[in-house]
mmCIF file of C-alpha atoms in Angstrom:
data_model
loop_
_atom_site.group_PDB
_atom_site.id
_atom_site.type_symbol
_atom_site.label_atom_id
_atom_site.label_comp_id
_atom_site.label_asym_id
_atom_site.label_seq_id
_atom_site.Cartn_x
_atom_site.Cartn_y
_atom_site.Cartn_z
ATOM 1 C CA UNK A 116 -77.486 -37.366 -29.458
ATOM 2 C CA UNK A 117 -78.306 -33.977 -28.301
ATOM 3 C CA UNK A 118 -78.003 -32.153 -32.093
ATOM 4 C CA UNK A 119 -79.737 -35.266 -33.235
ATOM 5 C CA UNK A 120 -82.897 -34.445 -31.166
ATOM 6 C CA UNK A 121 -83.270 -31.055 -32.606
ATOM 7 C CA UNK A 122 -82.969 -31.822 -35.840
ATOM 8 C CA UNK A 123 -85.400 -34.142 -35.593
ATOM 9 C CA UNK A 124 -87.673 -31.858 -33.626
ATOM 10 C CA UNK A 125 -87.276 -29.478 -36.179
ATOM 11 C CA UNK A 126 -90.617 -29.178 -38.537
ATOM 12 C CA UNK A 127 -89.987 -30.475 -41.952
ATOM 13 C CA UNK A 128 -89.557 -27.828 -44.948
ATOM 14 C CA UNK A 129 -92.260 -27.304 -47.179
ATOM 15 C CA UNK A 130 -91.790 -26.971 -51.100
ATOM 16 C CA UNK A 131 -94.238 -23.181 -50.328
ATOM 17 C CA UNK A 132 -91.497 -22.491 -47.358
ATOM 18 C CA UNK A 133 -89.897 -18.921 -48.115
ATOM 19 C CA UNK A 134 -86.454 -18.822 -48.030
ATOM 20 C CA UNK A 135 -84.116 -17.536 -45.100
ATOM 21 C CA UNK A 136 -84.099 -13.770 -44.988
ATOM 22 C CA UNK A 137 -80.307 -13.963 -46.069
ATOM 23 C CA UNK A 138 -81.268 -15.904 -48.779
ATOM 24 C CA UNK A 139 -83.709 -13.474 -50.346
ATOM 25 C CA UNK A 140 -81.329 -10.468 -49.807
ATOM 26 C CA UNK A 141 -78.605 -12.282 -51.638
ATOM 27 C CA UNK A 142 -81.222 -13.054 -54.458
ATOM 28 C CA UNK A 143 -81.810 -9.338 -54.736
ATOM 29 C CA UNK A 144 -77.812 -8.655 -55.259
ATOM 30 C CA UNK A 145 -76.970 -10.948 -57.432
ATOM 31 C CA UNK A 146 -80.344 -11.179 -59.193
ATOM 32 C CA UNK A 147 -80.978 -9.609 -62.726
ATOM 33 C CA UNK A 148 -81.600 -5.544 -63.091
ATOM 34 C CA UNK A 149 -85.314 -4.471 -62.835
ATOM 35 C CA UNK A 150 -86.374 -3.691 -66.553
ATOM 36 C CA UNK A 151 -86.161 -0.062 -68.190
ATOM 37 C CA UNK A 152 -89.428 -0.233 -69.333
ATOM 38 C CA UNK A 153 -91.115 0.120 -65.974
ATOM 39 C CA UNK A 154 -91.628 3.470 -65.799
ATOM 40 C CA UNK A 155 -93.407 3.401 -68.948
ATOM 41 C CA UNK A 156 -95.444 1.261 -67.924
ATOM 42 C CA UNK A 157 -96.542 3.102 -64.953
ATOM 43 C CA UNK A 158 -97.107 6.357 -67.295
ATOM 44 C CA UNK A 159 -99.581 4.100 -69.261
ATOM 45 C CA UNK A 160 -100.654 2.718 -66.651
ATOM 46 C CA UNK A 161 -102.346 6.642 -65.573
ATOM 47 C CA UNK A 162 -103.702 6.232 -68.678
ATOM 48 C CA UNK A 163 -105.466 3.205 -68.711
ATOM 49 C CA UNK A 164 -108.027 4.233 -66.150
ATOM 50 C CA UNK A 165 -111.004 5.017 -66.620
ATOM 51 C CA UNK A 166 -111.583 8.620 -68.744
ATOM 52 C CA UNK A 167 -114.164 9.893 -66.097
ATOM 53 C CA UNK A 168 -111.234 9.299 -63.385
ATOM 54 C CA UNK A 169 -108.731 11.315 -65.315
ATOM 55 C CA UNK A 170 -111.086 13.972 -66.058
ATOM 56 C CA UNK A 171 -111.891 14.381 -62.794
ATOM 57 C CA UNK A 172 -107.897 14.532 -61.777
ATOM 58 C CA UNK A 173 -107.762 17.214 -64.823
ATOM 59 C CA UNK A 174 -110.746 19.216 -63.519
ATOM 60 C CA UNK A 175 -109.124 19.159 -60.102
ATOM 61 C CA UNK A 176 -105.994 20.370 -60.855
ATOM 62 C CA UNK A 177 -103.938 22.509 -58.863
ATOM 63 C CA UNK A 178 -102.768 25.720 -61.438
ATOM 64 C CA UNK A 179 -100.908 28.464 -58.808
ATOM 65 C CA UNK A 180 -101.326 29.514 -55.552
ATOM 66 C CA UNK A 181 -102.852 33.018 -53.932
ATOM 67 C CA UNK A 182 -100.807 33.466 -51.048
ATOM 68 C CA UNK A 183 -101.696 30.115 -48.932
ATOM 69 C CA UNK A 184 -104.961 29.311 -51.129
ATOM 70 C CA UNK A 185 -104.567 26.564 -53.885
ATOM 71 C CA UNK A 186 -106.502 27.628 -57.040
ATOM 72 C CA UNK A 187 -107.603 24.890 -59.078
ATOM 73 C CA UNK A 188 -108.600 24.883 -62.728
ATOM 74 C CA UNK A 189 -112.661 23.678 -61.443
ATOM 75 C CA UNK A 190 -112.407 27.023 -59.314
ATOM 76 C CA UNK A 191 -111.395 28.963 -62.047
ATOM 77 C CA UNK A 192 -113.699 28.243 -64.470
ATOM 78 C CA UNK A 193 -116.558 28.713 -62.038
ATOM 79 C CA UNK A 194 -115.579 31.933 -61.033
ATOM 80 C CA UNK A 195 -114.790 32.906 -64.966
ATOM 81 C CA UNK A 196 -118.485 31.737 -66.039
ATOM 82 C CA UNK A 197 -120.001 33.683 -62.840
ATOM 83 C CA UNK A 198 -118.363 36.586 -64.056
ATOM 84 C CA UNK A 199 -119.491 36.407 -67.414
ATOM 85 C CA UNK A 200 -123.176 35.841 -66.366
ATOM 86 C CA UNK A 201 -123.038 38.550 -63.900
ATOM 87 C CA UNK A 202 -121.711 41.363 -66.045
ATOM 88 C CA UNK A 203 -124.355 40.509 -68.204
ATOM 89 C CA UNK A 204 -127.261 40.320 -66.458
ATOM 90 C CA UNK A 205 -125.487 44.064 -65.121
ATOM 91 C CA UNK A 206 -125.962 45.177 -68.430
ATOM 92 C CA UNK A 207 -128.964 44.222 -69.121
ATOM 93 C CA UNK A 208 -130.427 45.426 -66.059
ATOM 94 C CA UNK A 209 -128.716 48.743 -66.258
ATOM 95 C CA UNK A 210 -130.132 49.252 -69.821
ATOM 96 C CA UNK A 211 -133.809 48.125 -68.036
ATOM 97 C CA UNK A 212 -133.148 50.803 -65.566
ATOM 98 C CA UNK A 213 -132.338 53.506 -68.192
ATOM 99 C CA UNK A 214 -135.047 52.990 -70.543
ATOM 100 C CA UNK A 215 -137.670 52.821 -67.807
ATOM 101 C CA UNK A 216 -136.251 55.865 -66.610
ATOM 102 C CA UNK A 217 -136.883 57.565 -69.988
ATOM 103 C CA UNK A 218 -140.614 56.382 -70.422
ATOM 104 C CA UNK A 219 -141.104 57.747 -66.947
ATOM 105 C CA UNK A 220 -139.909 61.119 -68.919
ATOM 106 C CA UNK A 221 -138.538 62.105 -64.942
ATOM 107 C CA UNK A 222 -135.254 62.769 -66.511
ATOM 108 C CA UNK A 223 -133.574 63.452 -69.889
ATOM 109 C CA UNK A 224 -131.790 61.176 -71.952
ATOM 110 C CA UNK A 225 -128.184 62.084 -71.266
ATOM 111 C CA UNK A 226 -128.956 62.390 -67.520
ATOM 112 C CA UNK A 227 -130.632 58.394 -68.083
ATOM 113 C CA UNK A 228 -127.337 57.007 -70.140
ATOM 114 C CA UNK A 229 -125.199 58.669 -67.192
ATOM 115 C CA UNK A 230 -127.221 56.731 -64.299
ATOM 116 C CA UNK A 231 -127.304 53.612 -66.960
ATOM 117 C CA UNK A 232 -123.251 54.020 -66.738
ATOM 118 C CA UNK A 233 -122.354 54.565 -63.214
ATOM 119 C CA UNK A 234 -124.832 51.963 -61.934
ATOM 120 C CA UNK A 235 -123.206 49.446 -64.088
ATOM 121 C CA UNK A 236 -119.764 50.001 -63.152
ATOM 122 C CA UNK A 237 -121.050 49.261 -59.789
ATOM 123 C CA UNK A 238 -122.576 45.830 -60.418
ATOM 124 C CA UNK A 239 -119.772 44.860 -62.616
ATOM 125 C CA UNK A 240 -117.009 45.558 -59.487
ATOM 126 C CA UNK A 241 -119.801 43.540 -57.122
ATOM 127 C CA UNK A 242 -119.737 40.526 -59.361
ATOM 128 C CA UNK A 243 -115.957 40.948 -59.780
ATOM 129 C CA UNK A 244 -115.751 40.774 -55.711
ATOM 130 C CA UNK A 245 -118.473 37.573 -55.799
ATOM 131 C CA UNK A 246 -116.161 35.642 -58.514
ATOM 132 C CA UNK A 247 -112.688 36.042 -56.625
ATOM 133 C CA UNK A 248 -113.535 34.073 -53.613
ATOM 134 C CA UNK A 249 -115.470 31.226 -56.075
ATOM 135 C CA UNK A 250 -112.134 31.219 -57.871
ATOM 136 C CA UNK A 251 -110.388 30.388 -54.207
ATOM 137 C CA UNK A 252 -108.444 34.049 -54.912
ATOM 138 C CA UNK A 253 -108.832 36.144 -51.164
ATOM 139 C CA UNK A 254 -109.808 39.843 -51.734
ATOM 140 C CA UNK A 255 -107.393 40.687 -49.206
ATOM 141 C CA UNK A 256 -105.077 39.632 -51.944
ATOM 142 C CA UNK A 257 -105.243 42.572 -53.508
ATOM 143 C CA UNK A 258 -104.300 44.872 -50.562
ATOM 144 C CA UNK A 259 -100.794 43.662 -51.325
ATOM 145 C CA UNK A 260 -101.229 43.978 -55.342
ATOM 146 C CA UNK A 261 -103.073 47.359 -54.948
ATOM 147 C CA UNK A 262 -100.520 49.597 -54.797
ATOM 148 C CA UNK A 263 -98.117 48.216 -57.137
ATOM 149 C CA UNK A 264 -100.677 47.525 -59.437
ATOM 150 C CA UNK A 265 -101.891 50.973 -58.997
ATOM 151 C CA UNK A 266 -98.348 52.861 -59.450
ATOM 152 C CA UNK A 267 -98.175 50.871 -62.694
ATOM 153 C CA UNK A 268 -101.514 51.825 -64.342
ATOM 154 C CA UNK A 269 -101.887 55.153 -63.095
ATOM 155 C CA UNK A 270 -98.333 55.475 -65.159
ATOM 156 C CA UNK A 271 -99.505 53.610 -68.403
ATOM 157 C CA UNK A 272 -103.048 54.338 -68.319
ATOM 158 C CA UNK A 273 -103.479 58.189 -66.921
ATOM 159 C CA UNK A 274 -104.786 59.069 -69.915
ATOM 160 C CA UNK A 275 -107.199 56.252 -70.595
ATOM 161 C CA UNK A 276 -108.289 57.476 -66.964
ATOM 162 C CA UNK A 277 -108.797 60.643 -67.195
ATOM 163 C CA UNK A 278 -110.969 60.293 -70.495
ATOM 164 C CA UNK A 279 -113.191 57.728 -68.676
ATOM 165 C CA UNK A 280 -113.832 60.025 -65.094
ATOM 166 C CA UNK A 281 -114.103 62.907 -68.003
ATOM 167 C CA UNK A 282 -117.116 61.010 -69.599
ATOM 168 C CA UNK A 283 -118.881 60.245 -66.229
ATOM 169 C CA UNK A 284 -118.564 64.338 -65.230
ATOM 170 C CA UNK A 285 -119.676 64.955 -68.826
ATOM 171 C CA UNK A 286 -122.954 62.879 -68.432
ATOM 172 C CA UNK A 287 -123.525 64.011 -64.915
ATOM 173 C CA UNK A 288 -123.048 67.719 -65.079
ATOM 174 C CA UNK A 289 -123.991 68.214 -68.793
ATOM 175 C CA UNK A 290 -122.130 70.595 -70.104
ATOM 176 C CA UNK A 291 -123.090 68.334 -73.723
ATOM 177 C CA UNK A 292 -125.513 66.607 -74.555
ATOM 178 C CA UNK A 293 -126.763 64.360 -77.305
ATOM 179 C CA UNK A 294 -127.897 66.830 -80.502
ATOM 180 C CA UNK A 295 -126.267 69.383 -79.136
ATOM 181 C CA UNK A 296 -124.298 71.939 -81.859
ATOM 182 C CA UNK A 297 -121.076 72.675 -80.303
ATOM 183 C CA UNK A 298 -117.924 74.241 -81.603
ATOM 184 C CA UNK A 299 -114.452 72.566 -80.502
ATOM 185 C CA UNK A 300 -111.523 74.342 -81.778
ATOM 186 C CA UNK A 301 -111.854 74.246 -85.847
ATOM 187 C CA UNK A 302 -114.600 71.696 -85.564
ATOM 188 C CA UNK A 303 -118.569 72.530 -85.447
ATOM 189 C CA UNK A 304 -120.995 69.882 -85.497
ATOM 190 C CA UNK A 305 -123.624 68.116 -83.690
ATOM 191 C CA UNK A 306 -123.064 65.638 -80.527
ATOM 192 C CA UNK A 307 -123.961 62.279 -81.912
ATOM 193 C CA UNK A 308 -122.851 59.987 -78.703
ATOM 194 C CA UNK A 309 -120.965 60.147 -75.808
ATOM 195 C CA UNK A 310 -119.613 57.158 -74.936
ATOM 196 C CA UNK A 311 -117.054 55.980 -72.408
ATOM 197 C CA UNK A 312 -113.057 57.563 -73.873
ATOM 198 C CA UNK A 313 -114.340 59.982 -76.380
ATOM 199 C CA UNK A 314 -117.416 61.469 -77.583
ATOM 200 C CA UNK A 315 -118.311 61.640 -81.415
ATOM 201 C CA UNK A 316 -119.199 64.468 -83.207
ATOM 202 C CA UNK A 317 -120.586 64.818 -86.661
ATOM 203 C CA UNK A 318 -119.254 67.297 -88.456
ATOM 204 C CA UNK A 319 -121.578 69.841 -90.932
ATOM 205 C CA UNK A 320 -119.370 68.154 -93.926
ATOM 206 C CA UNK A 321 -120.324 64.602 -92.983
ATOM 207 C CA UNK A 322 -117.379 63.939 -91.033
ATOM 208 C CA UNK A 323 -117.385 62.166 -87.723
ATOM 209 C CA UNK A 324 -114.612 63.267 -85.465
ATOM 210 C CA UNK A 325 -113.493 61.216 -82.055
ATOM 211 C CA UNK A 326 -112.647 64.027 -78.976
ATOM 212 C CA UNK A 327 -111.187 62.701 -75.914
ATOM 213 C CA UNK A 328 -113.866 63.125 -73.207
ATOM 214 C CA UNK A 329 -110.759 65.515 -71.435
ATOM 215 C CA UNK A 330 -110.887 67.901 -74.442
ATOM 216 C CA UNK A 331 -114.310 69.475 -73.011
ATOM 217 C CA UNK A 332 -113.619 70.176 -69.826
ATOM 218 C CA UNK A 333 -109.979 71.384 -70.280
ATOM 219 C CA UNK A 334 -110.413 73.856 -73.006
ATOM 220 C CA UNK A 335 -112.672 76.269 -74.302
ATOM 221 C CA UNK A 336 -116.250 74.986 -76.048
ATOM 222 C CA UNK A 337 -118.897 76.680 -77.648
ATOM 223 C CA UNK A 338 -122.194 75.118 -77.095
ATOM 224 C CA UNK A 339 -124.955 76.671 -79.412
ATOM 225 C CA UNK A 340 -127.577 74.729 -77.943
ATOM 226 C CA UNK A 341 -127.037 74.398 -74.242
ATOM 227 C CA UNK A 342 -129.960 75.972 -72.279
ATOM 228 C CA UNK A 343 -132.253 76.422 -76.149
ATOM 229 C CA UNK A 344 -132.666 76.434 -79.501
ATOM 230 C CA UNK A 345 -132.274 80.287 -79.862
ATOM 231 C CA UNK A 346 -129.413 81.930 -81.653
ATOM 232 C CA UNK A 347 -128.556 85.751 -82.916
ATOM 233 C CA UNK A 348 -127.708 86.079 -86.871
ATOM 234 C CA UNK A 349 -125.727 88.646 -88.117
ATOM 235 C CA UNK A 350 -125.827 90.108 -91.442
ATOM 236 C CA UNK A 351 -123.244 92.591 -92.607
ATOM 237 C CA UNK A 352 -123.517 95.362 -96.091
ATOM 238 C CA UNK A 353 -121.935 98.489 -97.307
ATOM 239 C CA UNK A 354 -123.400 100.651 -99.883
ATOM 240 C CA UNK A 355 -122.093 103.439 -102.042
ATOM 241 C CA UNK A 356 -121.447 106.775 -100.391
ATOM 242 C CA UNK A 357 -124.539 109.077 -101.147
ATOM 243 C CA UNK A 358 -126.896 106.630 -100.908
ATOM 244 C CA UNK A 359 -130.410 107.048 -98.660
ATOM 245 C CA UNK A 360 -129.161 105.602 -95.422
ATOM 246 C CA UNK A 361 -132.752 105.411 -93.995
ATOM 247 C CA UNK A 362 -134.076 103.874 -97.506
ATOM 248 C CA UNK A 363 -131.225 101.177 -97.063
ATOM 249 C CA UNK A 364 -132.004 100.592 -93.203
ATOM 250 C CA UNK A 365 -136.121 100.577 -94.140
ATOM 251 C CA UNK A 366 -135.246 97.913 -96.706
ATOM 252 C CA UNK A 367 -132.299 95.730 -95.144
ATOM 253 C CA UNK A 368 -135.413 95.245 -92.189
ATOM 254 C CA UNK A 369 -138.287 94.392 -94.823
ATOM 255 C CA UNK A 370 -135.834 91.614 -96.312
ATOM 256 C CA UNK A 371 -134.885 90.403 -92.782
ATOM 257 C CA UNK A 372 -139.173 90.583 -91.980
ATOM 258 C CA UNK A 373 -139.824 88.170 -94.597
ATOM 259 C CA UNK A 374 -137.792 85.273 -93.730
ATOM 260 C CA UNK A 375 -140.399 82.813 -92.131
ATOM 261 C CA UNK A 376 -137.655 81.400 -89.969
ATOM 262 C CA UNK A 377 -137.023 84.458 -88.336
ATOM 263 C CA UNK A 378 -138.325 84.623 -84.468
ATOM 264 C CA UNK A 379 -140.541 87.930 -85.110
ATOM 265 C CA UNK A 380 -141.165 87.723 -81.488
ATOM 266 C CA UNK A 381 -137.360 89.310 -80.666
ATOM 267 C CA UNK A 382 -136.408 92.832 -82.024
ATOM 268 C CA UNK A 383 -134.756 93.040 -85.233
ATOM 269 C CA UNK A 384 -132.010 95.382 -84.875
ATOM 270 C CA UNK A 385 -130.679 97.081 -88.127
ATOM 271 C CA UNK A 386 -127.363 99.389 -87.341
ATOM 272 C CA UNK A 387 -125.424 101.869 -89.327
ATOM 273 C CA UNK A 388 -122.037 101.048 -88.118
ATOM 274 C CA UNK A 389 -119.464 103.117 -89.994
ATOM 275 C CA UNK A 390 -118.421 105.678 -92.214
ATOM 276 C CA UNK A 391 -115.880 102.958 -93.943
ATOM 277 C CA UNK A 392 -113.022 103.314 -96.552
ATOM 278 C CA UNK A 393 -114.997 102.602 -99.393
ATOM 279 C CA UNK A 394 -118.798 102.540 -98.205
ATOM 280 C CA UNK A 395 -121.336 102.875 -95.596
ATOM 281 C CA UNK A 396 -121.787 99.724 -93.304
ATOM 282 C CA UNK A 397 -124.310 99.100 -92.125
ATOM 283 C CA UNK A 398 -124.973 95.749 -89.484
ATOM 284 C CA UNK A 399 -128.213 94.147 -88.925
ATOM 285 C CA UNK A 400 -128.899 91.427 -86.226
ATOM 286 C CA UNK A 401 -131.838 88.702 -85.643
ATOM 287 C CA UNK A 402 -132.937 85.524 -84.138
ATOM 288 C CA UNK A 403 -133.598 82.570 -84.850
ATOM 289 C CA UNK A 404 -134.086 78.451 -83.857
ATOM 290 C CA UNK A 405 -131.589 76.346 -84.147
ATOM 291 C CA UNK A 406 -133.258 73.175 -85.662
ATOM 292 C CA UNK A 407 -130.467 71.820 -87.763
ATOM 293 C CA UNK A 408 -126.709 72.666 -87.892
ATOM 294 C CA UNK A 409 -127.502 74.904 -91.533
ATOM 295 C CA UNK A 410 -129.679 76.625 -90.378
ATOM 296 C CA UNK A 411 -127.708 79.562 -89.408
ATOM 297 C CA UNK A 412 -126.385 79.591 -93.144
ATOM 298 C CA UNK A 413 -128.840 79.397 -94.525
ATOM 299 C CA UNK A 414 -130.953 81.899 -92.956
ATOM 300 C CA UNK A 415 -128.478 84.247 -93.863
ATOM 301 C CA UNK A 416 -127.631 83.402 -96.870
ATOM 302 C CA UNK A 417 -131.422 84.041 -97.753
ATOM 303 C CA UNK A 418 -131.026 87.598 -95.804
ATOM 304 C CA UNK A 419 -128.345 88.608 -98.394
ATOM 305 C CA UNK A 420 -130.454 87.446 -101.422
ATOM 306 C CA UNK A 421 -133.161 89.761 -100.552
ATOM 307 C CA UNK A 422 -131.071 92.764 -99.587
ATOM 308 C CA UNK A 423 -129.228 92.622 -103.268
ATOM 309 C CA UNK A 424 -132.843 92.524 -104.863
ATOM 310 C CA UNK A 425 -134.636 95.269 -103.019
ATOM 311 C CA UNK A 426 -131.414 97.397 -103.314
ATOM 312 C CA UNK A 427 -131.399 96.534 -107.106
ATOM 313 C CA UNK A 428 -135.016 97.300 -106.917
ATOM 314 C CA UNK A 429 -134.310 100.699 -105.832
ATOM 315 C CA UNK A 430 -130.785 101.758 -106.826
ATOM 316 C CA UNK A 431 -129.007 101.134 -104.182
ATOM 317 C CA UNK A 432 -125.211 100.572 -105.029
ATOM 318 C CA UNK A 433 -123.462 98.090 -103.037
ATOM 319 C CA UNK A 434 -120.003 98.942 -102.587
ATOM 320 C CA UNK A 435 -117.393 97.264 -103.666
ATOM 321 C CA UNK A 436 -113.345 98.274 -102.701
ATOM 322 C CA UNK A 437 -111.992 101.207 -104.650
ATOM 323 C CA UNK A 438 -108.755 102.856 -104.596
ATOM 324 C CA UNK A 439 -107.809 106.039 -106.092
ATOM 325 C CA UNK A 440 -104.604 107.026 -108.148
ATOM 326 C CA UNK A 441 -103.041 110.638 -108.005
ATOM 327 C CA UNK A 442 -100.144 111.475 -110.233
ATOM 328 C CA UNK A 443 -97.568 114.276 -109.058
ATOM 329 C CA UNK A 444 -97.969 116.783 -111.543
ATOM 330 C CA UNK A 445 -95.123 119.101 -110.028
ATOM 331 C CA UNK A 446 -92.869 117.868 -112.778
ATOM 332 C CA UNK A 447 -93.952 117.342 -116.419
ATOM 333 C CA UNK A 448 -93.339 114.137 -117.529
ATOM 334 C CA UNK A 449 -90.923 113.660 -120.615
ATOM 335 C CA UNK A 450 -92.860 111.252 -123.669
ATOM 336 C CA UNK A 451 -90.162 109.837 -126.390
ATOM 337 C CA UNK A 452 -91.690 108.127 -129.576
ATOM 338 C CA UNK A 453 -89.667 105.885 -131.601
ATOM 339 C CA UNK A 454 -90.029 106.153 -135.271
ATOM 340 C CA UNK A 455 -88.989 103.547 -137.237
ATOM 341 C CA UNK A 456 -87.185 101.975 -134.851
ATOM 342 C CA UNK A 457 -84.558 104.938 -135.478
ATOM 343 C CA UNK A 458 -83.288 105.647 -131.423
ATOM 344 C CA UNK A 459 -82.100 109.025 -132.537
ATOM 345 C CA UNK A 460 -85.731 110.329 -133.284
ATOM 346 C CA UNK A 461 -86.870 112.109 -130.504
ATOM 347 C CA UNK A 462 -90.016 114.043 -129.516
ATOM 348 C CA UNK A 463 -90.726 116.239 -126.210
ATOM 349 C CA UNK A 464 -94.208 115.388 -125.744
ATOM 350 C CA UNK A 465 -94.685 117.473 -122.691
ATOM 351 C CA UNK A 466 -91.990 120.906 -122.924
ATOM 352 C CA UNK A 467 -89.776 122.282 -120.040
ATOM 353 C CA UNK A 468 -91.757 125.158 -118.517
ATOM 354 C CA UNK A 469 -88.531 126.925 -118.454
ATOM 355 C CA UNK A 470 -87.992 127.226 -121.783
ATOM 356 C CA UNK A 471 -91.373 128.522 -122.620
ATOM 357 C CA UNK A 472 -91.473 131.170 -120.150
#
């Protein structure tokens, strides 16, 4: 009677009713496998939201870590484009600055393109040190990277180095300049730019020739045109022995006095310089300005034109090298003619001095 009670005071069991707990677990065992192609269909199912969704999941993406900071791709990209746009609005500030600097005529050229240099260095590391924190990258990152990253380039990159602080010290100080005729070693030209590794010189043949910035201030160079325009000719000529040495000195200054590019203002200087081998040599000296790299040359080449035609002019022998032949007449030398080709034919062309005596 008792069981009979609670069953009936049970509720009834719906057709919705879930099944007992054991019921569903045993469902689960036995049941079929889960299908393969499930994960598929949650890799498609990334895909089938909406584009500005995954976009946005792209944009945000984590790509490596700076110590503790995350550094996402948006981050990145930010920091790239304000580097971009900073270095150039460096540049083209730094080339404002310069060219004002110029019109102002306060300072040279080369002393402008040096300023124009350094002070765009110095934006370009500020923007560098603006973009690292946009890109989520701490400075103090680099403390730790600094001196490995130091050891490594000062290694593979001493050289590149040394010609770049070698081209700030060359615009600073000025030891060259732009125009400037200089002599390095075998090669003597003008200074045509000066840029940030090596400097490029045009050569009087045409040639341009790349030095390492380095090369000037570790060896020897001959600048023509450093503090002026103004450089000493010489002109070198030996005439005849017995000629008029003051006729030839009067007339090697009258050819020198008619050159128009000759600075009349400075003494013309006309030496007789030695007693030589096989003339008189005499040495004459001059100035001139140093407009163009030929100039020189030229000048002297004209110099030498007029000395041959006032020396023509007035019979003035210039020398030329002679060498004398002496025969040792202490024994008489013995002359055989062949006569028809007969070797036993013999004639004594000079005789013994014995048997004449």
């Amino acid at each position: 009677m008792a069981s009979a009670a609670a069953l009936a005071a049970a509720p009834p069991r719906t057709p919705d009713s879930s099944p007992p707990a054991d019921a569903a677990d045993s469902s689960d065992v036995i049941g079929p496998a889960p299908s393969e192609s499930g994960a598929e269909s949650g890799a498609s199912g990334y895909f089938d939201r909406p584009a500005d969704e995954i976009l946005y999941d792209i944009w945000q993406a984590e790509l490596f870590k700076a110590g503790d900071t995350e550094v996402r791709l948006s981050q990145l990209v930010i920091a790239i484009l304000v580097a971009v746009i900073g270095i150039w609005i460096s540049r083209r500030i730094t080339v404002g600055v310069r060219n004002r600097l110029i019109l102002m005529k306060r300072i040279d050229r080369n002393a402008a393109s040096a300023i124009q240099k350094v002070l765009f260095y110095l934006l370009a590391i500020l923007v560098v040190m603006i973009a690292l924190p946009i890109a989520g990258i701490p400075v103090t990152t680099f403390t730790v990277l600094g001196g490995a990253l130091a050891i490594g380039v000062g290694f593979g990159a001493q050289t590149l180095f040394n010609n770049l602080i070698s081209g700030i010290i060359i615009m600073t100080e000025q030891p060259i300049r732009l125009g400037d005729i200089v002599e390095v070693g075998s090669n003597h030209g003008r200074i045509e730019e000066i840029g940030n590794r090596c400097t490029r010189l045009r050569r009087f043949d045409g040639v341009d020739v790349l030095i390492p910035n380095s090369h000037f201030l570790e060896n020897d160079v001959v600048n023509w045109t450093l503090f002026d325009n103004e450089i000493r000719c010489a002109v070198e000529v030996g005439v005849a022995y017995g000629s008029p040495t003051r006729l030839v000195e009067k007339l090697i200054n009258q050819a020198v006095q008619e050159q128009e590019l000759v600075d009349k203002s400075k003494d013309i200087v006309v030496l007789f310089i030695d007693f030589g081998n096989d003339a008189l040599s005499f040495r004459t000296t001059f100035w001139t300005s140093l407009e163009r790299p030929l100039d020189r040359l030229r000048l002297e080449s004209e110099v030498r034109f007029r000395i041959d035609e006032l020396f023509k002019e007035n019979d003035i022998t210039i020398a030329f090298p002679q060498r004398d032949v002496h025969l040792d007449s202490s024994r008489p030398l013995e002359v055989r003619v062949l006569s028809g080709g007969d070797d036993s034919q013999h004639a004594a062309a000079v005789p013994d001095p014995a048997s004449t005596t």
